[in-house]
Structure formats: C-alpha cells, structure tokens
Short mmCIF file of C-alpha atoms in Angstrom, two decimals:
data_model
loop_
_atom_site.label_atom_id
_atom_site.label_comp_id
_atom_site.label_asym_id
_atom_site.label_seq_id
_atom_site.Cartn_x
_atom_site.Cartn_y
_atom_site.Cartn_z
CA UNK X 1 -9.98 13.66 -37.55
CA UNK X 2 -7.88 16.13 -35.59
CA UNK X 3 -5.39 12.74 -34.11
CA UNK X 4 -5.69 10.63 -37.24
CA UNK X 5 -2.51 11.99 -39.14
CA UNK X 6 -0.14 11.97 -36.00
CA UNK X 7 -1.40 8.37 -35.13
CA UNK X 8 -1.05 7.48 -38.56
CA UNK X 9 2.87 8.48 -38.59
CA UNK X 10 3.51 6.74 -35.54
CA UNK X 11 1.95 3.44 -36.74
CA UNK X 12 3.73 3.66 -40.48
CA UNK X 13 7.00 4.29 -38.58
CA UNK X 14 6.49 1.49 -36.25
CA UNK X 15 5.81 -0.86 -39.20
CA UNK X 16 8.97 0.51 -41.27
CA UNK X 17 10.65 -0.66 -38.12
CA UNK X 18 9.52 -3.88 -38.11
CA UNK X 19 9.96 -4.52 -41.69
CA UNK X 20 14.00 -3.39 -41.35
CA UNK X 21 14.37 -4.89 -38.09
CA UNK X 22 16.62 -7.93 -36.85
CA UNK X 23 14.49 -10.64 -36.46
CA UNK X 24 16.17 -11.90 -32.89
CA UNK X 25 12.93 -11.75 -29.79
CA UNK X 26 13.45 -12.99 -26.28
CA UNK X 27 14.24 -16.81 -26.25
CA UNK X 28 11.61 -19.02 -24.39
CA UNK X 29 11.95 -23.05 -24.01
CA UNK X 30 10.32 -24.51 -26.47
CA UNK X 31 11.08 -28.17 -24.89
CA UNK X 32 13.68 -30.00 -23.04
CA UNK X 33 14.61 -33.51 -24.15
CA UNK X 34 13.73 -34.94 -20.67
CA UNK X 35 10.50 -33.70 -21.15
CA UNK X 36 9.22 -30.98 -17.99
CA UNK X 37 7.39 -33.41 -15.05
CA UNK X 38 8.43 -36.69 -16.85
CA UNK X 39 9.32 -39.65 -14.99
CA UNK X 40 11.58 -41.79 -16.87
CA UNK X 41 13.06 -45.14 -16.72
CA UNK X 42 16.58 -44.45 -18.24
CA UNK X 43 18.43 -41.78 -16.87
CA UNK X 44 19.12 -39.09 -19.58
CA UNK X 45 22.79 -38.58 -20.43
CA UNK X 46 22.34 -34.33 -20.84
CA UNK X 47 19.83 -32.29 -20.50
CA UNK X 48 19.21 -30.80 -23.83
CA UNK X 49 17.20 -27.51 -23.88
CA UNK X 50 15.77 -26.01 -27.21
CA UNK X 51 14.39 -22.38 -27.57
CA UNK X 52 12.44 -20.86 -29.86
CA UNK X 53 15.12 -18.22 -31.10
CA UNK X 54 18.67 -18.60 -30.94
CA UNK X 55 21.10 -17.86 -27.52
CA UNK X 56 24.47 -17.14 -26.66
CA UNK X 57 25.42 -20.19 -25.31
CA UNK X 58 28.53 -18.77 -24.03
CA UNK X 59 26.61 -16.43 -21.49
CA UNK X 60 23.76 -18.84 -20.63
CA UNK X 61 24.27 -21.87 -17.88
CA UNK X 62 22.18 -24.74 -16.77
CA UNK X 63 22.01 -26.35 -13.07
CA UNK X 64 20.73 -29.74 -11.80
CA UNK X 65 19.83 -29.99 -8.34
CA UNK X 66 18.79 -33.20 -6.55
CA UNK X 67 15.46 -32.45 -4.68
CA UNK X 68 15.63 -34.45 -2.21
CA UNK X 69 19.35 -33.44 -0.67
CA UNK X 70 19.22 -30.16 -2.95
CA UNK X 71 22.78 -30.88 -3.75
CA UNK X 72 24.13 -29.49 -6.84
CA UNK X 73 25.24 -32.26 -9.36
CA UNK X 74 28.55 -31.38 -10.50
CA UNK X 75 28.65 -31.38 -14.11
CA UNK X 76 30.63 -29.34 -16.62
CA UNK X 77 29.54 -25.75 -18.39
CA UNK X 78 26.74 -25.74 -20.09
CA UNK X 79 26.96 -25.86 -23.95
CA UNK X 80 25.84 -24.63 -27.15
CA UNK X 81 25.63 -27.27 -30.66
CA UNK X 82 27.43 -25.98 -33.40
CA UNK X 83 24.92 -25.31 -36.29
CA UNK X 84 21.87 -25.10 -34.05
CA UNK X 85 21.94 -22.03 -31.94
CA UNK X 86 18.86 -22.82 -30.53
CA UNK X 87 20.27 -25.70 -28.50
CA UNK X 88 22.06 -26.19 -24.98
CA UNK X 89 22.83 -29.13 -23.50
CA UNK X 90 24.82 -30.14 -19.83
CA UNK X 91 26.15 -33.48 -20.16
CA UNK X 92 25.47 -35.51 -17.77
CA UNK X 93 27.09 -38.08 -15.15
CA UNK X 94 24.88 -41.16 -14.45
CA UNK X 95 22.01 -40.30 -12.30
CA UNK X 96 20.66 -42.40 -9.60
CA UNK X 97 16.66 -42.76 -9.20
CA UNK X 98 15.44 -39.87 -7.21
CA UNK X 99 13.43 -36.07 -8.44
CA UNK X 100 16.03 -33.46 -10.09
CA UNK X 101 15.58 -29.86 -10.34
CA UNK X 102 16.64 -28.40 -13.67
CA UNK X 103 17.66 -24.10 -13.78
CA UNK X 104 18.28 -22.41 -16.69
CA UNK X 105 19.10 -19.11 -17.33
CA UNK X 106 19.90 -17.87 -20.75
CA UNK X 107 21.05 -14.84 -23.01
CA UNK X 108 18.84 -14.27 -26.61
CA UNK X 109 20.76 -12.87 -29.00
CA UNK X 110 18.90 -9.73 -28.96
CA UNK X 111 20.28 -9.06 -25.55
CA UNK X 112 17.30 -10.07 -23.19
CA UNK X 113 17.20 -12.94 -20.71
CA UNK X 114 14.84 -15.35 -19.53
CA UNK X 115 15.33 -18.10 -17.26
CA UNK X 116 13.14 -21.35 -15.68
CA UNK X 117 13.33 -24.48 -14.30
CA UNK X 118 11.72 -27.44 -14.09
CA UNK X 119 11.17 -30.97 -12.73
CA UNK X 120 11.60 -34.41 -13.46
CA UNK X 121 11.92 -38.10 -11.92
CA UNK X 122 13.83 -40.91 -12.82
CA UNK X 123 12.25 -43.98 -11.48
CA UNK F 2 7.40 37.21 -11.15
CA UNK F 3 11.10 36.09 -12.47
CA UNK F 4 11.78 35.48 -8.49
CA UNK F 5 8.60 33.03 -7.93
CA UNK F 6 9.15 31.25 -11.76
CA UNK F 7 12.62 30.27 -10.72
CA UNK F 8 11.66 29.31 -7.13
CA UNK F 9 9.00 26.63 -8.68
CA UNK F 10 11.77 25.55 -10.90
CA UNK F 11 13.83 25.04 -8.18
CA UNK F 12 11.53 23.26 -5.78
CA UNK F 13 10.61 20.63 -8.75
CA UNK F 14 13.96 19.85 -9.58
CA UNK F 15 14.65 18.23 -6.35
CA UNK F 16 11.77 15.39 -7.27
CA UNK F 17 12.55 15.15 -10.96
CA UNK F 18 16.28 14.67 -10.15
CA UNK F 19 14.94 12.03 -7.68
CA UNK F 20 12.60 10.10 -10.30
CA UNK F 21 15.40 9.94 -13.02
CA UNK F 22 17.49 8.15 -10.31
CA UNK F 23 14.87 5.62 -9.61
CA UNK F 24 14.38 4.94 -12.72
CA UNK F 25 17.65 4.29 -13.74
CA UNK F 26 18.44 2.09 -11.50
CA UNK F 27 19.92 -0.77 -12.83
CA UNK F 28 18.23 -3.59 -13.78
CA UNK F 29 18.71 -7.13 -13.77
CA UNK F 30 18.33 -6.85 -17.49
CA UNK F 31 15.07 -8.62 -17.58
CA UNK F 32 12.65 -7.32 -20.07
CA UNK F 33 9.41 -6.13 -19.15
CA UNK F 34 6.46 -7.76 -18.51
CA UNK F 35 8.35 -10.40 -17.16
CA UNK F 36 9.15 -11.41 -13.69
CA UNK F 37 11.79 -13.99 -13.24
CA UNK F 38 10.21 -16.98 -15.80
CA UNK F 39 6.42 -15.36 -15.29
CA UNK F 40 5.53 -13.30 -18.66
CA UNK F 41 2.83 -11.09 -18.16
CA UNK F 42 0.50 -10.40 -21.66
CA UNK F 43 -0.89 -7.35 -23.03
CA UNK F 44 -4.91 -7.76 -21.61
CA UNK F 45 -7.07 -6.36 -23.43
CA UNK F 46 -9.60 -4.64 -21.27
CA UNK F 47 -7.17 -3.54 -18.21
CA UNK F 48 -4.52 -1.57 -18.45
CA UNK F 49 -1.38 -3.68 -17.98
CA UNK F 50 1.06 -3.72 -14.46
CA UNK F 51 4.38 -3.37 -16.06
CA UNK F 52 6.53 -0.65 -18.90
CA UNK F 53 7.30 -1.87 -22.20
CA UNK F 54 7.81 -0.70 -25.93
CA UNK F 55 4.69 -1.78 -27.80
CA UNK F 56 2.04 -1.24 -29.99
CA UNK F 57 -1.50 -2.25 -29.79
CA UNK F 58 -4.54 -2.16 -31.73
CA UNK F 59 -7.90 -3.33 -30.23
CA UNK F 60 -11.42 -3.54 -31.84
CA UNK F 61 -14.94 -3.75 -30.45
CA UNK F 62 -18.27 -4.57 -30.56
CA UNK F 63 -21.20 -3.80 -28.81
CA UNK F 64 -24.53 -3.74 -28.48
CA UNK F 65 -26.16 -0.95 -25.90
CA UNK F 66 -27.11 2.27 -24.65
CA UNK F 67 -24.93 5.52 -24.23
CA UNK F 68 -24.65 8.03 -21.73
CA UNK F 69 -28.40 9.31 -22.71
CA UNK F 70 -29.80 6.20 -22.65
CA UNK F 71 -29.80 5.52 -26.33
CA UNK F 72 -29.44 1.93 -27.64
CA UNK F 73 -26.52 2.04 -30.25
CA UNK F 74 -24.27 -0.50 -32.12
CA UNK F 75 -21.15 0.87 -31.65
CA UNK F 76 -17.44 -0.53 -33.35
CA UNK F 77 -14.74 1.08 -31.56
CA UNK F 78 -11.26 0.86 -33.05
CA UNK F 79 -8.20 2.01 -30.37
CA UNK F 80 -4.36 2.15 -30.80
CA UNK F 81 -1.84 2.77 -28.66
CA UNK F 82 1.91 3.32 -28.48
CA UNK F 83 3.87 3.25 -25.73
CA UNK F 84 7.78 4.10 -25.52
CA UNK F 85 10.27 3.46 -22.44
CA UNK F 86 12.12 6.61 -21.90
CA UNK F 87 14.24 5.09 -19.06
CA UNK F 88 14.20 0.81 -18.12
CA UNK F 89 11.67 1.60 -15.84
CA UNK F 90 9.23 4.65 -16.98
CA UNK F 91 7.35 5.03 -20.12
CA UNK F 92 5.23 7.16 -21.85
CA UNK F 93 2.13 6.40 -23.94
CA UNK F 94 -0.08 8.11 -26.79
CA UNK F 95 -3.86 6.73 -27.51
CA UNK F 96 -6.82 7.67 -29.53
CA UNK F 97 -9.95 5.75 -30.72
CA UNK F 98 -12.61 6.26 -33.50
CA UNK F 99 -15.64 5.40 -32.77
CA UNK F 100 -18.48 3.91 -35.52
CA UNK F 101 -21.69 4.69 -33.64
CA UNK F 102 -25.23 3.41 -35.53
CA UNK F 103 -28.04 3.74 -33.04
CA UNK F 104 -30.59 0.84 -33.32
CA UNK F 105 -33.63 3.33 -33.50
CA UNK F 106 -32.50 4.03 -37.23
CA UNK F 107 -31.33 7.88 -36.13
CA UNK F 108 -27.93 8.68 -38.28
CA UNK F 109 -25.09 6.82 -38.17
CA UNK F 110 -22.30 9.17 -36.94
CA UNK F 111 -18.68 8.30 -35.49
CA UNK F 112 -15.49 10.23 -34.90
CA UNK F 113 -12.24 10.25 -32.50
CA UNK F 114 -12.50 10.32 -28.85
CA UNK F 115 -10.39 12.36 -27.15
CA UNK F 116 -6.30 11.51 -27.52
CA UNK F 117 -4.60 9.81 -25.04
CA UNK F 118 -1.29 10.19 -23.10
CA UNK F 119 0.21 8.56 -20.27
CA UNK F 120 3.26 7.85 -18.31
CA UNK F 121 3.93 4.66 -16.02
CA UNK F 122 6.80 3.91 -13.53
CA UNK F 123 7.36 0.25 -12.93
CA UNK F 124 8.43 1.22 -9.35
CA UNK F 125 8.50 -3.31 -8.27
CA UNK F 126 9.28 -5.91 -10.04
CA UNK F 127 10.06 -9.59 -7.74
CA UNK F 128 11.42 -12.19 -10.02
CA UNK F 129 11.77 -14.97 -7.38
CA UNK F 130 7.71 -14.33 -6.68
CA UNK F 131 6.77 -13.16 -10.11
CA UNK F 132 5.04 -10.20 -9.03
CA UNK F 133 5.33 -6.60 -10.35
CA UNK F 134 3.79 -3.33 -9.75
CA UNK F 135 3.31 0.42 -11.39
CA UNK F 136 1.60 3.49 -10.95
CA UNK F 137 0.79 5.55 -14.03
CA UNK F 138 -1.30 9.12 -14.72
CA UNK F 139 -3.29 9.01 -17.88
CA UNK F 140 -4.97 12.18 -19.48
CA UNK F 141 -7.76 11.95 -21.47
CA UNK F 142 -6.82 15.84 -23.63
CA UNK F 143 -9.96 17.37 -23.39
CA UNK F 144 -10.79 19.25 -26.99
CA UNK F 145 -8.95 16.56 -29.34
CA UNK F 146 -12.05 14.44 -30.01
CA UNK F 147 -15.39 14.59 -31.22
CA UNK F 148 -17.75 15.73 -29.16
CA UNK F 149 -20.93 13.78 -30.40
CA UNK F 150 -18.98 10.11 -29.89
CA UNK F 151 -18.29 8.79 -26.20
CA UNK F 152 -14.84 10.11 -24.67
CA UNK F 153 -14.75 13.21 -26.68
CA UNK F 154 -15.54 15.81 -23.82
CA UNK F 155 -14.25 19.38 -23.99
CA UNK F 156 -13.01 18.68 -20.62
CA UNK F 157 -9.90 17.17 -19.80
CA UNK F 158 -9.76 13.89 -17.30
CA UNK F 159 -6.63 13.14 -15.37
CA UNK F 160 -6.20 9.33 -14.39
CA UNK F 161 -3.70 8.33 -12.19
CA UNK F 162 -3.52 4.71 -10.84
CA UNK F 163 -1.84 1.82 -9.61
CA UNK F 164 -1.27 -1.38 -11.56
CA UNK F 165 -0.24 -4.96 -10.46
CA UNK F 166 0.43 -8.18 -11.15
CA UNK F 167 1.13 -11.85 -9.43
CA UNK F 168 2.20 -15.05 -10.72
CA UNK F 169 1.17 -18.24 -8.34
CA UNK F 170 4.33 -19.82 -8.99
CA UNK F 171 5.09 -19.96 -5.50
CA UNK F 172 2.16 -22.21 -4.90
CA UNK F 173 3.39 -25.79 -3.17
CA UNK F 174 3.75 -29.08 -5.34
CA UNK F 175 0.37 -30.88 -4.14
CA UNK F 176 -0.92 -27.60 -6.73
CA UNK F 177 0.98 -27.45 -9.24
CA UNK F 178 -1.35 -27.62 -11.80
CA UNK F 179 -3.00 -23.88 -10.19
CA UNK F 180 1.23 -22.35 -10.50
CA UNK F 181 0.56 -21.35 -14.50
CA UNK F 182 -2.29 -19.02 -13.25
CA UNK F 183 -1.54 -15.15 -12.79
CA UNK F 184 -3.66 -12.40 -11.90
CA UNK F 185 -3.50 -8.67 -12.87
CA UNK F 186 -5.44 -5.80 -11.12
CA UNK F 187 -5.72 -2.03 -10.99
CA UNK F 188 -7.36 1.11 -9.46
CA UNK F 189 -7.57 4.06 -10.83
CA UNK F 190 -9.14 7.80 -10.25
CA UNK F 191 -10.75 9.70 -13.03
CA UNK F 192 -10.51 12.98 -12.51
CA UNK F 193 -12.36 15.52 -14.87
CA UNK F 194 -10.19 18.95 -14.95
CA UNK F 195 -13.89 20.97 -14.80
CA UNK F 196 -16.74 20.20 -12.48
CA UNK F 197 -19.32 21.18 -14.97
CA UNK F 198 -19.56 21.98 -18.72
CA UNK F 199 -22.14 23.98 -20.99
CA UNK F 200 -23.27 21.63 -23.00
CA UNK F 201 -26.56 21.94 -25.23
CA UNK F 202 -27.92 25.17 -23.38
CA UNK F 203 -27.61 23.52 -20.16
CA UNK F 204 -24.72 23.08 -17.13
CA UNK F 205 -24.26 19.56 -16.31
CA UNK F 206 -22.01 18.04 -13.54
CA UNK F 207 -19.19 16.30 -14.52
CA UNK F 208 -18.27 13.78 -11.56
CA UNK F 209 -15.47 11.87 -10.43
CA UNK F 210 -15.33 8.18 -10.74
CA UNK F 211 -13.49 5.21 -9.47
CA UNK F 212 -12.65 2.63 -12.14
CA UNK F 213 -10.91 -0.86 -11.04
CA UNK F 214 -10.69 -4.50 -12.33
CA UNK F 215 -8.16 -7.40 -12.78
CA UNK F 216 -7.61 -10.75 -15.16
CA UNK F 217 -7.71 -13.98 -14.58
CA UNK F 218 -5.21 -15.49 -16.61
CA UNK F 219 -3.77 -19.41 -17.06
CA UNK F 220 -0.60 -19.83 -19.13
CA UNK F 221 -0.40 -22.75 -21.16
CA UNK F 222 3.51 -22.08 -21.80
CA UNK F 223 4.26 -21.65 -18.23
CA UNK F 224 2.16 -25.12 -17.82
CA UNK F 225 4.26 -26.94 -20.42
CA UNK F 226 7.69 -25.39 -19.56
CA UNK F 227 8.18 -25.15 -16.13
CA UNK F 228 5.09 -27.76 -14.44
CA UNK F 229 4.29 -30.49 -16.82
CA UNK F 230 4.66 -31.19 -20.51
CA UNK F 231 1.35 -32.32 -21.35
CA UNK F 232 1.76 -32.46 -24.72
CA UNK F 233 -0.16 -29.64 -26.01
CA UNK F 234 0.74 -28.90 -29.61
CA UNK F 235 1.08 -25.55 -31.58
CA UNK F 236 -1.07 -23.50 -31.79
CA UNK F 237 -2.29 -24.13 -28.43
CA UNK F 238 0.71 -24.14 -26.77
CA UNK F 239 1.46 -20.36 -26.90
CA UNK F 240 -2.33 -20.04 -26.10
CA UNK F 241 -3.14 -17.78 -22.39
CA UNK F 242 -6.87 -18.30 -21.39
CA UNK F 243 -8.25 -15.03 -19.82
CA UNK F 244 -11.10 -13.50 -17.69
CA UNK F 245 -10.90 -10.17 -17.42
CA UNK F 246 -13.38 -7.30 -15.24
CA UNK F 247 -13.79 -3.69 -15.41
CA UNK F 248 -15.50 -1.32 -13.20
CA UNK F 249 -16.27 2.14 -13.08
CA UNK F 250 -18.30 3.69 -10.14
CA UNK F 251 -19.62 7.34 -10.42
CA UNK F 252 -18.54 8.80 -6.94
CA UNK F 253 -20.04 12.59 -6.51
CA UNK F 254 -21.74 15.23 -8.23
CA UNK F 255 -25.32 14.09 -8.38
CA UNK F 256 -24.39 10.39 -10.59
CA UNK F 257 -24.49 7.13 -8.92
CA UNK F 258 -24.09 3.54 -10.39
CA UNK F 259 -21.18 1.34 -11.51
CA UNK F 260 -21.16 -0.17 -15.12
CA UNK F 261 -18.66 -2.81 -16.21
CA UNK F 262 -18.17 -5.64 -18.09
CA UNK F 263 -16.74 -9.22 -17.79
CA UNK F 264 -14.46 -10.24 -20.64
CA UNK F 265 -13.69 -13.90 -20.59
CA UNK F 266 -11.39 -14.53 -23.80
CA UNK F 267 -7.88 -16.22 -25.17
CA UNK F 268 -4.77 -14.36 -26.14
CA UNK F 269 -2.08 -15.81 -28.06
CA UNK F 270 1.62 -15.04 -27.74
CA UNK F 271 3.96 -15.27 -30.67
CA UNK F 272 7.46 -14.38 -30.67
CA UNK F 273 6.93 -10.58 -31.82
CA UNK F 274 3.15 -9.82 -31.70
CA UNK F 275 0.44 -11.10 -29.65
CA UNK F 276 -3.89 -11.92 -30.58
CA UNK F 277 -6.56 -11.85 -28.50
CA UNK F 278 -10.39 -12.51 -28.16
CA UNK F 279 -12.74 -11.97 -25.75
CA UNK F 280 -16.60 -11.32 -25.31
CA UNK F 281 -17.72 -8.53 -23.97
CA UNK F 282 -20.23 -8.98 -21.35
CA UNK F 283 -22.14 -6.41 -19.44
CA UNK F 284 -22.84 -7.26 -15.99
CA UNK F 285 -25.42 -5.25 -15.01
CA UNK F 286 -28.46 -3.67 -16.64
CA UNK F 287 -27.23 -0.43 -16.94
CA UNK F 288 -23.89 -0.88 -18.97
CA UNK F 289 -26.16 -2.96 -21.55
CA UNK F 290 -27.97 -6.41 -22.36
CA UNK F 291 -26.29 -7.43 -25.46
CA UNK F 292 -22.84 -9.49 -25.62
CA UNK F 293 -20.02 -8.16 -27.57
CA UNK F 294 -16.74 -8.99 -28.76
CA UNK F 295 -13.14 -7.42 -28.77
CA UNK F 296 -10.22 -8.07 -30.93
CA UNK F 297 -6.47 -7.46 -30.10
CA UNK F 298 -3.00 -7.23 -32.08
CA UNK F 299 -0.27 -6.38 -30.20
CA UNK F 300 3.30 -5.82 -31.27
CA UNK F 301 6.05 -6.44 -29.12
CA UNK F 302 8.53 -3.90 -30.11
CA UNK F 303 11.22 -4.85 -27.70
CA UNK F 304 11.49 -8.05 -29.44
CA UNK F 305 10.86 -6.90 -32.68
CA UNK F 306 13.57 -4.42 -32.35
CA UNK F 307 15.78 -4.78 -29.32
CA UNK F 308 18.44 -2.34 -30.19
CA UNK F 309 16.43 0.50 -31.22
CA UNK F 310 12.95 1.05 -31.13
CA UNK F 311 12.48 -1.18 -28.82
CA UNK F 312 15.01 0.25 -25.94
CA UNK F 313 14.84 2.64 -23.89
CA UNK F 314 16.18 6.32 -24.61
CA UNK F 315 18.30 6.23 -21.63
CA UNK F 316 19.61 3.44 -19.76
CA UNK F 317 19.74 0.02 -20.69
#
C-alpha cells in the first residue's frame, strides 16, 4: 500500500480543483445554421455558428470562400449576439448558386482556441 | 572528486539549457491533443501521442494466465496524473492495484504494482495535416509494488518511446466520409535496470522487450462538424468509435513470444472528462482465451481548469 496515500492526495487535490474551478473548457461547434455538407435552396443571409461553451467574439473571425474561384467573399467582421455568448454570426451578401467554404477560428473564454471549416452548396 | 562532479554538471547543462528552449517555444496557443480542428482522445490501451494536464482512471477485466502459467481473474484498477511543466513537456505519476483470484480456487491476493513516472516532449505538432508526435521515458520504480501481483518487480524498467498520431483530414472529397478517421501508434523499449533477479531460491533472466501498437479511431464530431451533418443526436454525437492493439515481444535473455490484445471499444468526449469501453481481446493463445473488458474516466484538466491546474508551470 506503499503508493496508495500519495496517489490518494493527488486525486483529492485534483477533485478540490475541479469542484472550485471556472467552469469555461475549449469551445467546439456544436452546429452551424447552414447545416455542415447541406445543399440548400435559399441562400442563407449569415452564417451563424453555435459552440458548446461561450467565446470571445471579439478575438474570433469567420471566412467564406467560394470553391470554385476560391475567392474570398467580402463580408464584414464576424460577430458575437448579445445575451448568447455562444453565438457568431457573418452576415451575409446574397450568394449566387455555387459550393462555399466556411473557416472559423475562435477564442473560448478559458483562453484556448479551436478552429474548422466546413462545406456547403447552394443549389 | 569535486573536479569530475562539476565537470558532469557542466557537460549536462549544455542539453538541459537546450531542452528548456525547445520546449518553450512558443506556441500557436493550441491546446494539446489537438492539431489544427483534429482532437486526439485519451485511448485507453496505448499510451497517447501528445502532452496534456489530465487525469485518468482505467479499470479491467480479465480472464487468463500469468507469467507462471496460472489461470487467474484478475481486476486491475490504474490512475494516472500527468502535469505540463512547460507547453510542450510533461511529467506523469502512475500506479495500479491489482485484485488477483486464480480460477483453481488458490487465495485470492492483490496489491500495487510498481509506481509509475514519466516525462513526454511533444517535439511535432502539424495543424494544417493534423498530425503530432512525442517521445517519452517511462520508469516502472522497481521496489514500490508488491511483489506477488504482476508489475511489482524489485527491478526497475526504463521505457522510453516514441508516440504519434495522424488525422486523414487531408484525404480528397470523393472520401470524405474516411477524413473523421485518425490513427495513433507507438514503439517503445522496456528496459529492465538488472539482467537477472533472485527470486524464490533461484536466478532468473530478466529480458528486454519491444512493446508497440496503435488505434483505430472514427470521430463522430469531426464527421458532423467539419464533413457532413448527418444528424446524429446527443449522446452519440460526442461518441469516437475505437480499435485499439498492443504488443509486447520478449527480445533476449532466453524468452521468446509476443502477447497482446485487440481492444475494439467507444469513448465519449464531454466538455471536461471523457468515458470509454472496450473489450479486451487476446490475440493469441498465450496472452489468454477469455474476453475482457476495460473501463475509462478521464478528466481533462486543461479545460476543467485553464488558468491553474490545468497550465503549464512555465510558459503559456
């Protein structure tokens, strides 16, 4: 039983830790409004990304390419939603038919970044 | 004496002065076990390719016979810590009790295996191809454990290794579907600090082995966020299904053979902690016949508490 007592610490400090810790993780997508590989009819007005834990908005950015030219569509800053940190959205211009590329990059509050992208079609 | 003490000193601080530079390098400020929009889980048969602040605890099953050929149902319970000193490097500190209750109706008798430590350097990390790499020396402290339970030698067993992983993001769009798949693998040297020990009235050889493996692993959130959202709903849609293999081959010293086992199984990846199952199959003769079955949890301390525990001592 010669390791039990020192393991024992270590664990009961490690729980203590999570019990008076900040609740704040790394942010992952949960799901985008124009949903990942959809093809869609109407073209969507923003793209609205939600995460599972709440971002800094203000240090986080979206980018919409068009596949087939990979042009940039020019479109404003990216944005946060006032009483759902959870949220950014790029408003969006009118998009013709063709395959966009959506990149996203963003900040969790607790400091660590992710980042993705992802596809879609508008017919 | 004083003359040759300070010449050793000298001559080491040249490569410790060089590995604190490496390792605090900066960083792109992307946590680990990630690389670029891959996220690499905790497995939990092979030792994982990247440095992180966590804590897991693992139990297992299993049917079959020890070193002596003894048929035993054995529950083994392990934990381990592990703490970035620097972004890059981190140390770790294991132990495991075994519960050993041999099928011939012999005494049931259990006890500690020998304690762990460890240190990894997470010398690559490519976000644009999602891959990552480490090497690592682990020491089994000879002495610590019980000596009647597997892993509790009075020898000492130095392990160093490399450790890797891939993401198959890069794959082209006619495969799409295959991009959430990853793959983890590792080799890794275990070398006991004495040849031979005393044990029982008797010398017997204590040889060197070779021990490597991999997993298999197909991400259900990297499906639905970044390839198609099929719709999967929660729980499933945090769920990674796994296969994971581990080898070990006796190399010298009059011991031949490889045992291993095949450990197909589902983790699941929460916010702050992580589960998994898997079965434990033996795939040959020699590790054992029966199927078993091991349990993770697996707290991820970096996102359970980014600003303290879960930082690293130096460096951001």
């Amino acid at each position: 039983m010669k390791t039990a007592t020192p393991l024992c610490k270590i664990a009961f400090f490690l729980l203590l830790q999570l019990w008076l810790a900040a609740v704040q993780a790394h942010a992952f997508i949960d799901h985008s409004q124009s949903k990942t590989g959809a093809e869609l009819d109407v073209p969507p007005k923003a793209i609205v990304l939600t995460f599972d834990k709440s971002i800094e908005a203000a240090f986080s950015s979206i980018k919409i390419v068009r596949e087939e030219s990979q042009k940039v569509i020019a479109t404003g800053a990216a944005q946060g939603v006032e009483g759902e940190s959870d949220k950014l959205v790029l408003p969006l211009s009118e998009l013709s038919p063709g395959e966009y590329h959506v990149y996203w990059e963003i900040l969790a509050r607790d400091g660590h970044r992710t980042m993705g992208d992802y596809t879609f079609v508008v017919r | 004496m004083t003359h040759k003490y300070n010449k050793k000193l000298h001559r080491s601080l040249g490569p410790a002065a060089l590995l604190i530079s490496l390792a605090l390098l900066p960083t792109s400020g992307w946590s680990h076990g990630w690389a670029g929009k891959r996220f690499f889980p905790s497995t939990l048969l092979t030792e994982d390719p990247f440095v992180n602040d966590e804590f897991s605890f693992i139990v297992g099953h299993i049917k079959g016979p020890d070193e002596d050929g003894v048929l035993n149902r054995t529950t083994n319970m392990e934990s381990e810590y592990t703490k970035t000193i620097f972004p890059n490097f981190g140390i770790s500190l294991g132990g495991n009790v075994n519960f050993i209750d041999p099928v011939n109706g012999d005494a049931d008798h259990s006890g500690f295996s020998n304690m762990e430590v460890g240190a990894k350097y997470q010398f690559f990390t490519s976000a644009r191809y999602e891959s990552l790499a480490s090497i690592g020396l682990a020491a089994s402290i000879g002495g610590t454990g019980n000596p009647n339970v597997p892993e509790g030698d009075a020898f000492s067993t130095l392990a160093p290794g490399i450790f890797f992983g891939q993401g198959f993001g890069f794959l082209p769009k006619n495969m799409k579907f295959l991009r959430p798949f990853a793959f983890t693998g590792l080799v890794q040297a275990n070398v006991p600090t004495t040849r031979e020990s005393f044990i029982d009235g008797e010398f017997s050889r204590n040889p060197n082995t070779l021990t490597w493996g991999g997993a298999i692993e197909y991400s259900i959130p990297y499906l639905q966020a970044f390839v198609k959202d099929v719709g999967i709903p929660a729980p499933f849609n945090r769920m990674i299904p796994v296969v994971e293999a581990l080898a070990t081959k006796c190399i010298d010293r009059a011991c031949s053979g490889t045992t291993g086992t095949i450990n197909p199984g589902v983790m699941w990846v929460g916010s702050y902690f992580q589960l998994g199952l898997e079965a434990t199959i033996p795939f040959n003769d020699a590790t054992g016949k029966h199927v078993g079955v091991m349990a993770q949890f697996h707290i991820l301390i970096d996102d359970v508490a980014p600003k303290s525990l879960g930082r690293p001592l130096f460096g951001n």
